[in-house]
Amino acid sequence: MDDHMREMLQQGFENRPTVNFGTAAKLLNLDEKTLRRLVNGGKVRYRIVGNGRWRLRREFTLSDLESFYADAATRTTHASGARDRKYSRVRTRLAAGGSFLATFEAETKGEAKR
């Protein structure tokens, strides 16, 4: 993580121990829904604050956001964009044009000739 990003995060916290979802989303330059998806997926750590009656209040510390940035940087560095062959889906092309109807018609014509 570069020093510029660390300084921006520290300025965003303004000597507060934690920030809420809205502030964290602004600091990470994300939409709140995207941040919620990342939190639910376990990619961003958080702290539970208070005893909410209906919903837990989740807030973030500076170290939570810094670790997310560091993890994201290593993920994008190692990502090549190409999938392994064993994970890619191969689509076969049929001689009859590939559609279900064309395949069905070709099979029925073949049966009629027999």
PDB file of C-alpha atoms in Angstrom:
ATOM      1  CA  MET A   1       0.000   0.000   0.000  1.00  0.00           C
ATOM      2  CA  ASP A   2       1.454   3.346  -0.979  1.00  0.00           C
ATOM      3  CA  ASP A   3       1.907   6.274   1.391  1.00  0.00           C
ATOM      4  CA  HIS A   4      -0.590   8.460  -0.462  1.00  0.00           C
ATOM      5  CA  MET A   5      -3.405   5.972   0.089  1.00  0.00           C
ATOM      6  CA  ARG A   6      -2.491   5.494   3.752  1.00  0.00           C
ATOM      7  CA  GLU A   7      -2.520   9.281   4.261  1.00  0.00           C
ATOM      8  CA  MET A   8      -5.945   9.591   2.600  1.00  0.00           C
ATOM      9  CA  LEU A   9      -7.364   6.888   4.878  1.00  0.00           C
ATOM     10  CA  GLN A  10      -5.906   8.542   7.980  1.00  0.00           C
ATOM     11  CA  GLN A  11      -7.422  11.885   6.970  1.00  0.00           C
ATOM     12  CA  GLY A  12     -10.782  10.210   6.449  1.00  0.00           C
ATOM     13  CA  PHE A  13     -10.765   8.820   9.980  1.00  0.00           C
ATOM     14  CA  GLU A  14     -10.058  12.249  11.546  1.00  0.00           C
ATOM     15  CA  ASN A  15      -8.821  10.773  14.867  1.00  0.00           C
ATOM     16  CA  ARG A  16     -11.906   8.528  15.198  1.00  0.00           C
ATOM     17  CA  PRO A  17     -11.352   4.880  16.158  1.00  0.00           C
ATOM     18  CA  THR A  18     -13.956   3.561  13.678  1.00  0.00           C
ATOM     19  CA  VAL A  19     -16.033   4.742  10.716  1.00  0.00           C
ATOM     20  CA  ASN A  20     -19.463   3.613   9.528  1.00  0.00           C
ATOM     21  CA  PHE A  21     -20.399   1.984   6.200  1.00  0.00           C
ATOM     22  CA  GLY A  22     -21.013   5.239   4.352  1.00  0.00           C
ATOM     23  CA  THR A  23     -17.671   6.775   5.290  1.00  0.00           C
ATOM     24  CA  ALA A  24     -15.782   3.542   4.651  1.00  0.00           C
ATOM     25  CA  ALA A  25     -17.392   3.225   1.213  1.00  0.00           C
ATOM     26  CA  LYS A  26     -16.324   6.786   0.349  1.00  0.00           C
ATOM     27  CA  LEU A  27     -12.780   6.164   1.558  1.00  0.00           C
ATOM     28  CA  LEU A  28     -12.547   2.953  -0.481  1.00  0.00           C
ATOM     29  CA  ASN A  29     -14.198   4.643  -3.463  1.00  0.00           C
ATOM     30  CA  LEU A  30     -16.928   1.970  -3.522  1.00  0.00           C
ATOM     31  CA  ASP A  31     -20.691   1.903  -3.524  1.00  0.00           C
ATOM     32  CA  GLU A  32     -22.249   0.923  -0.172  1.00  0.00           C
ATOM     33  CA  LYS A  33     -23.872  -2.158  -1.733  1.00  0.00           C
ATOM     34  CA  THR A  34     -20.510  -3.292  -3.069  1.00  0.00           C
ATOM     35  CA  LEU A  35     -18.924  -2.796   0.335  1.00  0.00           C
ATOM     36  CA  ARG A  36     -21.716  -4.818   1.964  1.00  0.00           C
ATOM     37  CA  ARG A  37     -21.132  -7.618  -0.554  1.00  0.00           C
ATOM     38  CA  LEU A  38     -17.407  -7.596   0.219  1.00  0.00           C
ATOM     39  CA  VAL A  39     -18.083  -7.662   3.971  1.00  0.00           C
ATOM     40  CA  ASN A  40     -20.563 -10.530   3.617  1.00  0.00           C
ATOM     41  CA  GLY A  41     -18.038 -12.372   1.452  1.00  0.00           C
ATOM     42  CA  GLY A  42     -15.382 -12.029   4.156  1.00  0.00           C
ATOM     43  CA  LYS A  43     -13.041  -9.832   2.129  1.00  0.00           C
ATOM     44  CA  VAL A  44     -13.272  -6.809   4.455  1.00  0.00           C
ATOM     45  CA  ARG A  45     -12.921  -7.127   8.221  1.00  0.00           C
ATOM     46  CA  TYR A  46     -15.213  -5.139  10.516  1.00  0.00           C
ATOM     47  CA  ARG A  47     -16.062  -4.558  14.159  1.00  0.00           C
ATOM     48  CA  ILE A  48     -19.511  -4.981  15.703  1.00  0.00           C
ATOM     49  CA  VAL A  49     -20.508  -1.874  17.634  1.00  0.00           C
ATOM     50  CA  GLY A  50     -23.344  -1.633  20.158  1.00  0.00           C
ATOM     51  CA  ASN A  51     -26.246  -3.972  20.742  1.00  0.00           C
ATOM     52  CA  GLY A  52     -28.602  -3.324  17.878  1.00  0.00           C
ATOM     53  CA  ARG A  53     -32.180  -4.391  18.402  1.00  0.00           C
ATOM     54  CA  TRP A  54     -32.801  -5.416  14.786  1.00  0.00           C
ATOM     55  CA  ARG A  55     -29.480  -5.230  13.019  1.00  0.00           C
ATOM     56  CA  LEU A  56     -25.838  -5.370  13.982  1.00  0.00           C
ATOM     57  CA  ARG A  57     -23.941  -2.127  13.498  1.00  0.00           C
ATOM     58  CA  ARG A  58     -20.701  -2.857  11.705  1.00  0.00           C
ATOM     59  CA  GLU A  59     -17.898  -0.318  11.676  1.00  0.00           C
ATOM     60  CA  PHE A  60     -14.368  -0.352  10.332  1.00  0.00           C
ATOM     61  CA  THR A  61     -10.993   0.534  11.819  1.00  0.00           C
ATOM     62  CA  LEU A  62      -8.100   2.009   9.896  1.00  0.00           C
ATOM     63  CA  SER A  63      -6.261  -1.319   9.996  1.00  0.00           C
ATOM     64  CA  ASP A  64      -9.336  -3.094   8.516  1.00  0.00           C
ATOM     65  CA  LEU A  65      -9.363  -0.832   5.475  1.00  0.00           C
ATOM     66  CA  GLU A  66      -5.576  -0.883   5.094  1.00  0.00           C
ATOM     67  CA  SER A  67      -5.530  -4.685   5.126  1.00  0.00           C
ATOM     68  CA  PHE A  68      -8.317  -4.745   2.518  1.00  0.00           C
ATOM     69  CA  TYR A  69      -6.257  -2.479   0.258  1.00  0.00           C
ATOM     70  CA  ALA A  70      -3.131  -4.587   0.763  1.00  0.00           C
ATOM     71  CA  ASP A  71      -5.037  -7.805  -0.025  1.00  0.00           C
ATOM     72  CA  ALA A  72      -6.680  -6.237  -3.066  1.00  0.00           C
ATOM     73  CA  ALA A  73      -3.294  -5.103  -4.387  1.00  0.00           C
ATOM     74  CA  THR A  74      -1.845  -8.602  -4.126  1.00  0.00           C
ATOM     75  CA  ARG A  75      -4.949 -10.133  -5.744  1.00  0.00           C
ATOM     76  CA  THR A  76      -4.739  -7.857  -8.774  1.00  0.00           C
ATOM     77  CA  THR A  77      -0.976  -8.322  -9.074  1.00  0.00           C
ATOM     78  CA  HIS A  78      -1.267 -12.091  -9.245  1.00  0.00           C
ATOM     79  CA  ALA A  79      -4.384 -12.204 -11.405  1.00  0.00           C
ATOM     80  CA  SER A  80      -3.607 -12.938 -15.030  1.00  0.00           C
ATOM     81  CA  GLY A  81      -7.143 -12.843 -16.355  1.00  0.00           C
ATOM     82  CA  ALA A  82      -6.749 -16.236 -18.026  1.00  0.00           C
ATOM     83  CA  ARG A  83      -8.400 -19.299 -16.583  1.00  0.00           C
ATOM     84  CA  ASP A  84      -6.887 -22.731 -16.343  1.00  0.00           C
ATOM     85  CA  ARG A  85      -8.113 -25.073 -19.025  1.00  0.00           C
ATOM     86  CA  LYS A  86      -9.677 -27.428 -16.494  1.00  0.00           C
ATOM     87  CA  TYR A  87     -11.935 -24.602 -15.229  1.00  0.00           C
ATOM     88  CA  SER A  88     -13.021 -23.275 -18.604  1.00  0.00           C
ATOM     89  CA  ARG A  89     -16.222 -24.412 -20.214  1.00  0.00           C
ATOM     90  CA  VAL A  90     -15.993 -25.829 -23.694  1.00  0.00           C
ATOM     91  CA  ARG A  91     -18.945 -25.301 -25.985  1.00  0.00           C
ATOM     92  CA  THR A  92     -19.290 -27.799 -28.749  1.00  0.00           C
ATOM     93  CA  ARG A  93     -20.685 -26.858 -32.106  1.00  0.00           C
ATOM     94  CA  LEU A  94     -22.996 -29.287 -33.757  1.00  0.00           C
ATOM     95  CA  ALA A  95     -22.979 -29.754 -37.506  1.00  0.00           C
ATOM     96  CA  ALA A  96     -26.667 -28.885 -37.623  1.00  0.00           C
ATOM     97  CA  GLY A  97     -26.122 -25.276 -36.585  1.00  0.00           C
ATOM     98  CA  GLY A  98     -25.943 -25.692 -32.835  1.00  0.00           C
ATOM     99  CA  SER A  99     -29.548 -25.024 -31.857  1.00  0.00           C
ATOM    100  CA  PHE A 100     -31.777 -27.576 -30.211  1.00  0.00           C
ATOM    101  CA  LEU A 101     -34.359 -27.384 -32.979  1.00  0.00           C
ATOM    102  CA  ALA A 102     -31.759 -27.849 -35.734  1.00  0.00           C
ATOM    103  CA  THR A 103     -30.293 -30.836 -33.904  1.00  0.00           C
ATOM    104  CA  PHE A 104     -33.743 -32.361 -33.399  1.00  0.00           C
ATOM    105  CA  GLU A 105     -34.617 -31.899 -37.076  1.00  0.00           C
ATOM    106  CA  ALA A 106     -31.298 -33.427 -38.165  1.00  0.00           C
ATOM    107  CA  GLU A 107     -31.870 -36.428 -35.919  1.00  0.00           C
ATOM    108  CA  THR A 108     -35.427 -36.954 -37.163  1.00  0.00           C
ATOM    109  CA  LYS A 109     -34.326 -36.707 -40.799  1.00  0.00           C
ATOM    110  CA  GLY A 110     -31.609 -39.266 -40.069  1.00  0.00           C
ATOM    111  CA  GLU A 111     -34.165 -41.617 -38.563  1.00  0.00           C
ATOM    112  CA  ALA A 112     -36.492 -41.178 -41.560  1.00  0.00           C
ATOM    113  CA  LYS A 113     -33.705 -42.254 -43.952  1.00  0.00           C
ATOM    114  CA  ARG A 114     -33.030 -45.448 -41.992  1.00  0.00           C
TER     115      ARG A 114
END
